[in-house]
Short mmCIF file of C-alpha atoms and ligand atoms in Angstrom, two decimals:
data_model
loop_
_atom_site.label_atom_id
_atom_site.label_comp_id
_atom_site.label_asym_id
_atom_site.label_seq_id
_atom_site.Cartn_x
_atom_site.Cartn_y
_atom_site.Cartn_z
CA UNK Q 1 5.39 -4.85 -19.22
CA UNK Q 2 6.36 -7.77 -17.58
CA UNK Q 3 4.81 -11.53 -16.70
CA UNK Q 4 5.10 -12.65 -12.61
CA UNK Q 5 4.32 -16.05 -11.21
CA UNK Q 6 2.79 -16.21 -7.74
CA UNK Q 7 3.42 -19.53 -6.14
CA UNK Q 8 0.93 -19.29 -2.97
CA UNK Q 9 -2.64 -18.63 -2.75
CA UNK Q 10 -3.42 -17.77 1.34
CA UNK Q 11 -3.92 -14.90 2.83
CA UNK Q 12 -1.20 -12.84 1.97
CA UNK Q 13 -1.22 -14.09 -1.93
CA UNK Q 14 -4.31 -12.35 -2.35
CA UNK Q 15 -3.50 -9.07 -1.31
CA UNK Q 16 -0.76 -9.08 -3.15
CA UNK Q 17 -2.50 -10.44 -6.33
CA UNK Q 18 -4.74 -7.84 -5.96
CA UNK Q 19 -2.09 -4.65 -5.59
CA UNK Q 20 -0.40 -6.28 -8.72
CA UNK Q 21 -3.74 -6.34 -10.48
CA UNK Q 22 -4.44 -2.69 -9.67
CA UNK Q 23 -0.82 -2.16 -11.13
CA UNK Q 24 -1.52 -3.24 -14.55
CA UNK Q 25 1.27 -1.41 -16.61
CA UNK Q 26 3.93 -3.07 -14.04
CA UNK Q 27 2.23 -6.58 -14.07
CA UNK Q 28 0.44 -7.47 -17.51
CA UNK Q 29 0.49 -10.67 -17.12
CA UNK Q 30 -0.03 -13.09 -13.83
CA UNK Q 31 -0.25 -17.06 -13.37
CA UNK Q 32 -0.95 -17.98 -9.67
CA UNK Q 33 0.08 -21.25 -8.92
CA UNK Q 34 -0.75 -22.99 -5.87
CA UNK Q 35 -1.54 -26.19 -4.53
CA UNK Q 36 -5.02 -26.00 -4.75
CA UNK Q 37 -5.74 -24.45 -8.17
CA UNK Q 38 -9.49 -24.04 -7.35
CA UNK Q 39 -8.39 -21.32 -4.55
CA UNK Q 40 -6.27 -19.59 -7.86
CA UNK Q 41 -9.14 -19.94 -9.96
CA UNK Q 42 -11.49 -18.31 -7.63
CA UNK Q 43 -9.39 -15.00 -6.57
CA UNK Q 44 -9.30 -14.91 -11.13
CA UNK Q 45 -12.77 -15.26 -11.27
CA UNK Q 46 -13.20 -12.01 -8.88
CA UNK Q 47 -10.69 -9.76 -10.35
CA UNK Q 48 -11.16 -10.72 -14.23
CA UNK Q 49 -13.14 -7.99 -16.06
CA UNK Q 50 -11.87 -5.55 -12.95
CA UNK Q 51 -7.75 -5.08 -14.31
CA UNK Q 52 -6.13 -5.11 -17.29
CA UNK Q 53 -3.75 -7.81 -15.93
CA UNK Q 54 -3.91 -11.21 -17.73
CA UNK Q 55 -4.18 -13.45 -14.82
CA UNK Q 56 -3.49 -17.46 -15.44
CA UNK Q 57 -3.77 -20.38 -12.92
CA UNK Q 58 -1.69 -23.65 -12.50
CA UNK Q 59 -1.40 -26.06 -9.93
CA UNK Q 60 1.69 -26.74 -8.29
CA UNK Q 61 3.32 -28.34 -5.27
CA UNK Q 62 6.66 -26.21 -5.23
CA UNK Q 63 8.52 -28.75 -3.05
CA UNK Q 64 8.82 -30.46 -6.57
CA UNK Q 65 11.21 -28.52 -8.23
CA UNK Q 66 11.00 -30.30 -11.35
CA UNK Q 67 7.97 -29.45 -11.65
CA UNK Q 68 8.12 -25.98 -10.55
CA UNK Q 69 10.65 -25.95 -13.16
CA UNK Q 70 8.32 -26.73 -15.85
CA UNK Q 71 6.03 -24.52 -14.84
CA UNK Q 72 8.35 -21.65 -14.94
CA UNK Q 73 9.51 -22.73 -18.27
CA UNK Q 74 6.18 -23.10 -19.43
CA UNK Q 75 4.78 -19.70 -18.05
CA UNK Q 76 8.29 -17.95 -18.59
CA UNK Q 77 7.84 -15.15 -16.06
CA UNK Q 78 9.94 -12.30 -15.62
CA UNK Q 79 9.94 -13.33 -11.64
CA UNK Q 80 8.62 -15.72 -9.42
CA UNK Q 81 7.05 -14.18 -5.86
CA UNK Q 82 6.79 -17.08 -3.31
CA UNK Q 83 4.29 -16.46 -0.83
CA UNK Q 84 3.79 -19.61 -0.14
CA UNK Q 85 5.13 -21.60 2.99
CA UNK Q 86 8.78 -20.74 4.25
CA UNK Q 87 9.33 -24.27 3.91
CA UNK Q 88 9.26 -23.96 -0.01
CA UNK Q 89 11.50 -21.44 -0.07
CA UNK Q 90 14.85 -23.41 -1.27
CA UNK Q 91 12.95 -25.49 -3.50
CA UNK Q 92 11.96 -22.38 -5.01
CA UNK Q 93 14.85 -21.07 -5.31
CA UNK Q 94 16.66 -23.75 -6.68
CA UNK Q 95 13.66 -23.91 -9.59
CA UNK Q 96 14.73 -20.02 -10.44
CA UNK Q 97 17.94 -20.98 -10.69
CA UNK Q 98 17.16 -23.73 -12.67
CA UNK Q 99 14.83 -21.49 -14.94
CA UNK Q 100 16.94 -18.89 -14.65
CA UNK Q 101 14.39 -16.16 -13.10
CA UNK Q 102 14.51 -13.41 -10.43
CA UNK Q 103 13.29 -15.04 -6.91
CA UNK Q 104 11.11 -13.06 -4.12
CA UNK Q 105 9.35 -14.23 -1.18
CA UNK Q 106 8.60 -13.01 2.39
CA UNK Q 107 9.85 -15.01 4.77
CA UNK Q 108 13.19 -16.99 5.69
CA UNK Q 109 13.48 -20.32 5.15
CA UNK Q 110 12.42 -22.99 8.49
CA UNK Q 111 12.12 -27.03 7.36
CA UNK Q 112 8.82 -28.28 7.88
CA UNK Q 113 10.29 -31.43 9.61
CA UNK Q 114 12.74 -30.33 12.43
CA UNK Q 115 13.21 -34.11 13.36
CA UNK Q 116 14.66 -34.24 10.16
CA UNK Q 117 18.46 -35.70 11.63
CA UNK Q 118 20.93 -33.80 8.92
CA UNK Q 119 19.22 -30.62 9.49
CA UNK Q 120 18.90 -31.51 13.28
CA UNK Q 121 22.26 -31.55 13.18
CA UNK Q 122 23.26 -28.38 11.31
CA UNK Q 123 20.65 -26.06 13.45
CA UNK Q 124 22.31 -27.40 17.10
CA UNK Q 125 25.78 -26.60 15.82
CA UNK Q 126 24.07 -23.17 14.65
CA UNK Q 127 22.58 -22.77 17.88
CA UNK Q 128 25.89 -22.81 19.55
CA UNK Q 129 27.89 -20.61 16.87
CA UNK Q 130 25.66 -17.73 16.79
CA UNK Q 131 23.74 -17.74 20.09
CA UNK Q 132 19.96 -17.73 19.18
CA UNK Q 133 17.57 -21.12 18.57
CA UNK Q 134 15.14 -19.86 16.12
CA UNK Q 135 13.69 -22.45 13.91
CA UNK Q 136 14.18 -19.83 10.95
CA UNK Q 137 17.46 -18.02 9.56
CA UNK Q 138 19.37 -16.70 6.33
CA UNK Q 139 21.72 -19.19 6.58
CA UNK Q 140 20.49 -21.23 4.58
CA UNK Q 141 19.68 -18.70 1.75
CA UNK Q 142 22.32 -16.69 2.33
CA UNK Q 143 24.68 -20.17 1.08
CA UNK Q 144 22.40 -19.16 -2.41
CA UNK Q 145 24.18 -16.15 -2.89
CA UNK Q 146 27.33 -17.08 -4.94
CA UNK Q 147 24.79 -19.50 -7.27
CA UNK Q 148 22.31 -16.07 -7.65
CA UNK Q 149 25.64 -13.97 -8.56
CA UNK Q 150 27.13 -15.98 -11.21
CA UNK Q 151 23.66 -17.10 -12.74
CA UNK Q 152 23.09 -13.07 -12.46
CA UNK Q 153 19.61 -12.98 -10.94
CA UNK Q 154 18.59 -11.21 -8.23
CA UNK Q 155 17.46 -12.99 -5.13
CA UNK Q 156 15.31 -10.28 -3.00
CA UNK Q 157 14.52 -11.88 0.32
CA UNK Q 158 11.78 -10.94 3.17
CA UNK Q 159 9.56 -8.31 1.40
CA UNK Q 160 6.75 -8.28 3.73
CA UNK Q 161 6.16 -6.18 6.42
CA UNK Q 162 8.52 -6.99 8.75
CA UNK Q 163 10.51 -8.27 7.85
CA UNK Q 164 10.41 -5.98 5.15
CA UNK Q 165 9.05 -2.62 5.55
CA UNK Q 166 11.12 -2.29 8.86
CA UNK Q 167 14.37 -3.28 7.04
CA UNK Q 168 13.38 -0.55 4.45
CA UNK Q 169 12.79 1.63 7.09
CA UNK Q 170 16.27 1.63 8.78
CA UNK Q 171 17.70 1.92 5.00
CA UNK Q 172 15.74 4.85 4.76
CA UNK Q 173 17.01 6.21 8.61
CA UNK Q 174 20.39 5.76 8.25
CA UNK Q 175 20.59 7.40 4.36
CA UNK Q 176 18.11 10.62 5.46
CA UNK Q 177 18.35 10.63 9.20
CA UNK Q 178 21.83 9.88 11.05
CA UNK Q 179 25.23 10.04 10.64
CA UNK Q 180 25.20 6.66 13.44
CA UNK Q 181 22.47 4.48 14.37
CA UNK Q 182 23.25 3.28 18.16
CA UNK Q 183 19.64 1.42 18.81
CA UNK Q 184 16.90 0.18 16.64
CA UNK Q 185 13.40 -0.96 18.51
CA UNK Q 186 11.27 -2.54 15.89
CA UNK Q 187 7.37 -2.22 17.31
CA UNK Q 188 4.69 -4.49 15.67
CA UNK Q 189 1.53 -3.25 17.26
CA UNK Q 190 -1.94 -5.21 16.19
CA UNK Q 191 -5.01 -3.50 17.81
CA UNK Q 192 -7.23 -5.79 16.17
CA UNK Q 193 -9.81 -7.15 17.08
CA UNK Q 194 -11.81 -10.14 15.00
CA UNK Q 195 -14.05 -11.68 18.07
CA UNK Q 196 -12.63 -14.89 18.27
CA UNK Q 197 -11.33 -15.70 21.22
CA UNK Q 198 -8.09 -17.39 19.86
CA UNK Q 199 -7.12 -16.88 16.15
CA UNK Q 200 -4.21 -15.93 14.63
CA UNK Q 201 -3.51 -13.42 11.74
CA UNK Q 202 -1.28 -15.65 9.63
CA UNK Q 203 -0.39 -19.18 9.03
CA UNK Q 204 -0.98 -20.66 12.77
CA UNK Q 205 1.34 -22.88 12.51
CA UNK Q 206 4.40 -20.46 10.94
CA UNK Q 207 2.97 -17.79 13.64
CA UNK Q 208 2.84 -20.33 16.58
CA UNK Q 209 5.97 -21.40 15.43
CA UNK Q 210 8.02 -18.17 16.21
CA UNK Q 211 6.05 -16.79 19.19
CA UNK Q 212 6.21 -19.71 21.04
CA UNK Q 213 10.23 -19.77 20.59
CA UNK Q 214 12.91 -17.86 23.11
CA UNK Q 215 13.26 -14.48 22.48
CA UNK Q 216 16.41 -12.77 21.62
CA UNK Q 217 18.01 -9.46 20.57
CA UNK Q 218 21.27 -8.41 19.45
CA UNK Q 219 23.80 -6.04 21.86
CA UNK Q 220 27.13 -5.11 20.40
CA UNK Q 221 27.07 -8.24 17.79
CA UNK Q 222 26.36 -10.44 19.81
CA UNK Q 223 22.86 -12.52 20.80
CA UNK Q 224 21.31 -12.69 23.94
CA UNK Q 225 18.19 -15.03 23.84
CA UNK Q 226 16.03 -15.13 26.70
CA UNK Q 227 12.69 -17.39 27.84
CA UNK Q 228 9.59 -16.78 25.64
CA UNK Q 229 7.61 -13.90 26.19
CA UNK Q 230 9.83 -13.04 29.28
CA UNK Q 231 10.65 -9.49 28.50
CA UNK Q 232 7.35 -7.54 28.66
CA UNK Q 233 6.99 -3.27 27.98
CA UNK Q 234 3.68 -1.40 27.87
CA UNK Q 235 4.08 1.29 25.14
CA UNK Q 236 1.22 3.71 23.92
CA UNK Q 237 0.99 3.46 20.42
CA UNK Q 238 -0.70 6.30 17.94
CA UNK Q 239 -4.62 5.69 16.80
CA UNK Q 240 -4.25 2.20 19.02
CA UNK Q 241 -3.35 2.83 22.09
CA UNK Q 242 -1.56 1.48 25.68
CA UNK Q 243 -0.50 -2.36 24.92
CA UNK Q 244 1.41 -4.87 26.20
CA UNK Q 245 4.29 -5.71 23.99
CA UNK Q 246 6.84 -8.57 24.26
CA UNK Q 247 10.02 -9.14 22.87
CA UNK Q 248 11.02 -12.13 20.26
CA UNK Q 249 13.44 -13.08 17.79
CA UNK Q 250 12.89 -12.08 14.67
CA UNK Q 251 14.32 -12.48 10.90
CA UNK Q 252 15.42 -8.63 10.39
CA UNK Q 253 17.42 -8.89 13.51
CA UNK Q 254 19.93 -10.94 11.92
CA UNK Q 255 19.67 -9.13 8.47
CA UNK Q 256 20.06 -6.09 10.12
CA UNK Q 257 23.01 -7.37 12.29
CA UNK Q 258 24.92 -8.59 9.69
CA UNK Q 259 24.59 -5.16 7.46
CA UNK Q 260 24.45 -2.22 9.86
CA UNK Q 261 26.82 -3.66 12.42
CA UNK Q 262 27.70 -0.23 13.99
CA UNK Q 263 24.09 -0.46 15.39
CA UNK Q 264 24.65 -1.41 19.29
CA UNK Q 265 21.58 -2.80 19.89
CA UNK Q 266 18.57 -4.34 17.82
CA UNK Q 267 15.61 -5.41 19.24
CA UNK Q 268 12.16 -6.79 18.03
CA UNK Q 269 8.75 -6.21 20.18
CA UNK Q 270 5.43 -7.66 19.22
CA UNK Q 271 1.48 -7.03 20.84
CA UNK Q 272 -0.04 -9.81 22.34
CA UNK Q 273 -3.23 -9.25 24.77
CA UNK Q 274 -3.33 -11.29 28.02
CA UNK Q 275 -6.26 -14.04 26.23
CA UNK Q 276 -3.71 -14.98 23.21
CA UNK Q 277 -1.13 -15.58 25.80
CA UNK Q 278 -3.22 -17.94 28.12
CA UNK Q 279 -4.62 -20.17 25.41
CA UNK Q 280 -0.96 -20.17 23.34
CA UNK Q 281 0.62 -21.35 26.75
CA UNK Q 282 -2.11 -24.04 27.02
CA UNK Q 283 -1.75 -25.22 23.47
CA UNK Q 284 1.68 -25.82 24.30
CA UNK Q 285 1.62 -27.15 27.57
CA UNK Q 286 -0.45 -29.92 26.48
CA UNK Q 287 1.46 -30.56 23.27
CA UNK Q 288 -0.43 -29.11 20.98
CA UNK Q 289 2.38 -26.59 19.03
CA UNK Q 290 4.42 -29.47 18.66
CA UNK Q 291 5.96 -30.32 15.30
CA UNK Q 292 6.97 -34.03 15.93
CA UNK Q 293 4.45 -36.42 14.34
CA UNK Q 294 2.58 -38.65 16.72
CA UNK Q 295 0.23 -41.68 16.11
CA UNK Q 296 -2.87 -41.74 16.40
CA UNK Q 297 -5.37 -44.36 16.16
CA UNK Q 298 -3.13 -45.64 13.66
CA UNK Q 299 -2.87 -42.33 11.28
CA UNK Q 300 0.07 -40.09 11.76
CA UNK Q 301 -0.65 -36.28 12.59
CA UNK Q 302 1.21 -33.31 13.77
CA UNK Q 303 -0.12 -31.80 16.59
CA UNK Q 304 0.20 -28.01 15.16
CA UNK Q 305 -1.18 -28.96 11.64
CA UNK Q 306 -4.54 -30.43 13.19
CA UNK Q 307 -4.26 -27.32 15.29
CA UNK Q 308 -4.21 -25.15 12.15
CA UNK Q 309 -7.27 -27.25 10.81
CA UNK Q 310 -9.40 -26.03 13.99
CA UNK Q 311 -8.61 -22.57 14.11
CA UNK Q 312 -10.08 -19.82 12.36
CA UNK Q 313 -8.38 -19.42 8.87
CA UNK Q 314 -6.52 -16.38 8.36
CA UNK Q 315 -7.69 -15.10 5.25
CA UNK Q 316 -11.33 -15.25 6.29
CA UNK Q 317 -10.71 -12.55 9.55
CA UNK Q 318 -10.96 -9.66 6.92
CA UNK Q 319 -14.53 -9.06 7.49
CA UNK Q 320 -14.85 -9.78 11.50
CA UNK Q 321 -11.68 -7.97 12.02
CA UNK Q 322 -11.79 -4.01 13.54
CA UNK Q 323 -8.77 -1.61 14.77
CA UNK Q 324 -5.33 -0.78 13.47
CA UNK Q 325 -2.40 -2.02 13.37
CA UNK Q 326 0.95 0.15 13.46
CA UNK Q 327 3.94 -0.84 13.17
CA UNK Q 328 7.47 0.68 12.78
CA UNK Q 329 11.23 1.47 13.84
CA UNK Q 330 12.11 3.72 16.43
CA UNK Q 331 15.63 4.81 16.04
CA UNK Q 332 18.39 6.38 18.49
CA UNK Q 333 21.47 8.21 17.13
CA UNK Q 334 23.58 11.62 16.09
CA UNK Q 335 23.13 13.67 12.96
CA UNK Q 336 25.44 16.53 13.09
CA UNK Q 337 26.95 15.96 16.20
CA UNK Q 338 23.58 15.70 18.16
CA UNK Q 339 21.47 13.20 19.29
CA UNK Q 340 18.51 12.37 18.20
CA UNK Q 341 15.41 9.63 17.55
CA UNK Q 342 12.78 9.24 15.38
CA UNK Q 343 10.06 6.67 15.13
CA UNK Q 344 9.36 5.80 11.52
CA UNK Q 345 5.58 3.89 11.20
CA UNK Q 346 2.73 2.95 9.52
CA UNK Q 347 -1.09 2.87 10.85
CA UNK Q 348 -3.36 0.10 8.67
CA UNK Q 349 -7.00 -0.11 9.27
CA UNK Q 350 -8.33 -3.43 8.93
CA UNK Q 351 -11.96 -2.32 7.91
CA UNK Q 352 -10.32 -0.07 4.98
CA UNK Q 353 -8.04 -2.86 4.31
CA UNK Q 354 -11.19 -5.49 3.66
CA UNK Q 355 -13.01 -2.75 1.66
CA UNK Q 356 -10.33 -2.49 -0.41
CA UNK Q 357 -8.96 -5.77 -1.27
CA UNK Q 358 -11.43 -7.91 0.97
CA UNK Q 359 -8.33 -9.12 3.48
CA UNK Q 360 -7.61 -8.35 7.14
CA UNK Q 361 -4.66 -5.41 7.98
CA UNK Q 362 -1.61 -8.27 8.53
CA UNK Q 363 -2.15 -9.84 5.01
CA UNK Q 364 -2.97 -6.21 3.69
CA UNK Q 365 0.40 -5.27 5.35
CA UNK Q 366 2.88 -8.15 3.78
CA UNK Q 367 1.07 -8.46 0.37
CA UNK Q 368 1.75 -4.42 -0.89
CA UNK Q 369 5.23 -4.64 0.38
CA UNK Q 370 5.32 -8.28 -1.75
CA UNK Q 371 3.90 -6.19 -4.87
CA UNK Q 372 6.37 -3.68 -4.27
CA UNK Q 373 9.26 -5.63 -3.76
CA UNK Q 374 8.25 -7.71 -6.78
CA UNK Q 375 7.90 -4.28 -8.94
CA UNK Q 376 10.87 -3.50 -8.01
CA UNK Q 377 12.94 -6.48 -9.01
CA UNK Q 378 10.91 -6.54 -12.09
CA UNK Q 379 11.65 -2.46 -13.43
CA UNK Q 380 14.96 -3.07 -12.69
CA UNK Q 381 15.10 -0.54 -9.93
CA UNK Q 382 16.26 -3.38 -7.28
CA UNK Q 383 18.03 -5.63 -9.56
CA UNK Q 384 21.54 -6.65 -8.81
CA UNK Q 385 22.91 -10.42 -8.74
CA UNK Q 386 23.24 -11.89 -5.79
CA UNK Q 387 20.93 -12.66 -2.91
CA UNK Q 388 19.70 -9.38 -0.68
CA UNK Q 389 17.64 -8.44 1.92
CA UNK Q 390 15.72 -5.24 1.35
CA UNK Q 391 17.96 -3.11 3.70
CA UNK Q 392 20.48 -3.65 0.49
CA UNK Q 393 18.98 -1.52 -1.89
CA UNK Q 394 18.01 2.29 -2.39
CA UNK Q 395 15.32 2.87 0.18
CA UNK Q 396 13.80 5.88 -1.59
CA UNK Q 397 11.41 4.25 -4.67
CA UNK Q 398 10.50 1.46 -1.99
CA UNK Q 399 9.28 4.18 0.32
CA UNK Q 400 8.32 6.20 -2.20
CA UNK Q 401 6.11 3.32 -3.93
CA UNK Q 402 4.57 2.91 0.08
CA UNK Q 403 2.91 5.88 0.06
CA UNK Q 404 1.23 5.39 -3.06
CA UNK Q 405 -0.04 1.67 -3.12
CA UNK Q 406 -1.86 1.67 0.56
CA UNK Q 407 0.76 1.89 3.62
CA UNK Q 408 1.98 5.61 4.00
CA UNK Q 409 4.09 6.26 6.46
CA UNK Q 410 5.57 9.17 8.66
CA UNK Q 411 7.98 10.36 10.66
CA UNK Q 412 7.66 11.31 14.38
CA UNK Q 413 10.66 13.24 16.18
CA UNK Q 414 11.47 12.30 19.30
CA UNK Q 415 9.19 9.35 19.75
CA UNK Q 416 8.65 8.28 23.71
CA UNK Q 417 11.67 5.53 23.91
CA UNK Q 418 11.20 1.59 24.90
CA UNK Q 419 13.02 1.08 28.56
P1 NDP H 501 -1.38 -19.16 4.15
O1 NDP H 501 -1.25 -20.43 4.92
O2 NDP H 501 -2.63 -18.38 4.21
O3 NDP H 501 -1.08 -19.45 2.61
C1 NDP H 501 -0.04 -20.27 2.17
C2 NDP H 501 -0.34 -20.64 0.74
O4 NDP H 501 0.75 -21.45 0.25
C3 NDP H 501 -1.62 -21.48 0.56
O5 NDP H 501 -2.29 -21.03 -0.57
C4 NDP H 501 -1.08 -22.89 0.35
O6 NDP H 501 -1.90 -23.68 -0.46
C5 NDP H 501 0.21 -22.59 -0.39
N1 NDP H 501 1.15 -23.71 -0.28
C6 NDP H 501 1.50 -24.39 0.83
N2 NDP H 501 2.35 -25.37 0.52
C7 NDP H 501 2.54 -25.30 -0.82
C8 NDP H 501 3.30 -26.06 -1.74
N3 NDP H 501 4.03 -27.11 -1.35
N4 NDP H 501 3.25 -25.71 -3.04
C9 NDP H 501 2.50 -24.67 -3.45
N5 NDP H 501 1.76 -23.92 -2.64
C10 NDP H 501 1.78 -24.24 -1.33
O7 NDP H 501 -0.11 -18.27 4.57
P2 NDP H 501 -0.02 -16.67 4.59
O8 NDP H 501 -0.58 -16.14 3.33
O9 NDP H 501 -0.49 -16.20 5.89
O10 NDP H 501 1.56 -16.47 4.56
C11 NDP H 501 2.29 -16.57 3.35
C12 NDP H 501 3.75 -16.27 3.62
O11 NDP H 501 3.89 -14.94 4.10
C13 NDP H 501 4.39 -17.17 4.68
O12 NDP H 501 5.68 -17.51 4.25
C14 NDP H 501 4.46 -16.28 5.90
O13 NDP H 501 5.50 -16.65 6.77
C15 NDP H 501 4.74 -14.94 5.24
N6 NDP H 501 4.42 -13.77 6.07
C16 NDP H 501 5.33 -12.76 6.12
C17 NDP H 501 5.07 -11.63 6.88
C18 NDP H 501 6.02 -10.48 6.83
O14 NDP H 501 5.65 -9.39 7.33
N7 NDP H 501 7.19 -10.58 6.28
C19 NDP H 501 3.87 -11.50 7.69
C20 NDP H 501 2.92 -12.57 7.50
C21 NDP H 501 3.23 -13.69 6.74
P3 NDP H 501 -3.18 -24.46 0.13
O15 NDP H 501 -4.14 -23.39 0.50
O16 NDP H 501 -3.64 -25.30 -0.99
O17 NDP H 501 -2.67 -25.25 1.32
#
């Protein structure tokens, strides 16, 4: 029995809506609050009369945290789930503190303006400390943790696939499956295919954002960044397939750094065909992934946003989109003296996943783990005060709740390895 307020209304807002709407006992009540409260009021008018969940709209622009504040007072959820933008994140998180509620989202904070000179400033010094130039890190929620603690809410950051799942997934390796980790390979495989012959599968501009940036991985603690798209592998992935796979930074790196530091070496790989990579290198050679405003004919724009506003939107893929994704760990180390690997994955079939909730496999894939994250928090399973990525917590009624709501996994010994 408990209330949850969804801030966010995209693509991955409505799978999750719809897992917490087929979860009625967890989630009796919803309120989805977004900034255009006709998108709310239409995923309502599809589910009401289907689940026993009381589902309530609002408008909201959660960069005003007054006003998210009197919305949460208002409402008086349990939680709040942000699956908004990552650039709402603080401002969310400084309304649950305000309102005193649990906080969840799925993705670290980036600033929407990184000409922004005080944050300019803070990132290059960042940049030098730790070694990597990712727009994105936990820095800046991480500083929320003390504030979470002594207020006594839980924070639960990144529940989405990956990050997310994956971080689950070496929680889950290291309790069940080694005595050490040495090597984690994180593999994010999308076979898809939706017929267009440049979209992407989530916000554009968050996803142009961080493929476009230098990659980087993590050896003995330390990060070693390298040119975009630079390192390539070909790996053959189960019910996919032989792909191309390159490596980039990415948020569980540095979660996972920071909390299984015996790990030697972390790395992240993600599928791109040969097409996305042509017209993504074009968009940006000509200027078009950049977030600096420019004029034109006398009207500022950003050159990614009016990029986002030609490109396919993501949510409406699910019904063009065909293939699988699958996407998991694979993990070196020694159990009893010996060594051994596993691979630890998921398959998702688009098709099912628009039958079922009417969404493409990458929403499908980060809205259950936001439901499940959310339930979580919200039957005290994964409550503790303090700010936490999901690595932090018992993996076993994460996994277990996996199986059940739409993204089993398994277990492979002695996967092929990544070179
Ligand atoms: P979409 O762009 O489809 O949706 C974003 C939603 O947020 C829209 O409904 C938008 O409203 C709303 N929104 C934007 N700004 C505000 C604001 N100021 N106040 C209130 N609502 C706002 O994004 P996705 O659904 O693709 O992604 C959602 C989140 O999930 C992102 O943070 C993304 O990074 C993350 N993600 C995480 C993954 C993981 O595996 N961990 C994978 C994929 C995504 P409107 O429509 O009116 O503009």
């Amino acid at each position: 029995m408990s209330r949850l307020l969804i801030i966010g209304c995209g693509g991955v807002a409505q799978v999750a809506i719809h897992k917490c709407c087929q979860n009625s006992d967890v989630f009796t009540e919803i309120c989805i609050a977004s900034k255009t409260k006709s998108k709310c009021d239409a995923i309502k008018a599809e589910l009401e009369g289907k689940t026993k969940t009381i589902i309530t709209t609002a408008e909201i622009d959660a960069m005003n945290v007054a006003k998210t504040v009197e919305l949460i007072k208002s409402y008086k959820p349990d939680a709040v789930l942000n699956v908004a933008l990552p650039y709402q994140d603080l401002a969310i998180m400084d309304a649950c503190l305000l309102a005193n509620v649990h906080y969840i989202d799925t993705a670290n904070y980036e600033p929407e303006d990184t000409e922004e000179p005080e944050w300019k400033k803070a990132y290059e010094e960042r940049c030098k400390e730790k070694g990597f130039s990712a727009l994105f890190d936990y820095s800046y929620q991480w500083a929320y943790a003390d504030k979470f603690e002594k207020a006594g809410l839980t924070a639960l950051l990144g529940t989405g696939f990956d990050p997310g799942v994956t971080s689950v997934f070496a929680a889950y390796a290291k309790k069940h499956y080694f005595d050490r980790i040495d090597t984690i390979d994180i593999l994010d495989c999308n076979g898809g295919d939706h017929g267009y012959p440049f979209a992407t599968n989530f916000n554009p501009e968050i996803n142009l954002r961080e493929v476009s940036a230098p990659g980087s991985y993590l050896e003995n603690g330390k990060w070693v960044e390298i040119p975009a798209m630079s390192i390539k592998r070909e790996y053959n992935f189960k019910e996919v397939g032989q792909k191309d796979m390159y490596l980039l930074h990415h948020e569980e790196l540095e979660a996972l750094g920071r909390n299984m530091p015996e790990v030697k070496r972390i790395r992240f790989f993600m599928t791109f065909g040969q097409s996305y990579l042509t017209h993504m290198n074009c968009l940006e050679n000509v200027g078009m992934l950049s977030t600096t405003p420019i004029n034109y004919e006398g009207k500022e724009i950003v050159p990614i946003q009016f990029l986002k506003a030609l490109l396919p939107d993501p949510a409406s893929l699910g019904p063009r989109t065909k293939g699988k994704t699958n996407i998991g760990c694979i993990f070196t180390g020694v159990k009893d003296g010996k060594e051994k690997s596993i691979y630890i994955y998921n398959i998702c079939d688009h098709e099912e996943c628009y039958k079922e909730v009417g969404s493409q496999a990458v929403s499908y894939t980060t809205g259950v783990p936001a439901m499940i994250g959310s339930m979580l928090v919200l039957n005290g399973l994964w409550r503790k005060p303090g700010v936490f990525t999901t690595d932090e917590f018992d993996p076993d009624p994460y996994m277990e709740a996996l199986n059940k709501w739409g993204l089993p996994w398994q277990v492979e010994e002695n996967p092929v390895l990544v070179p």
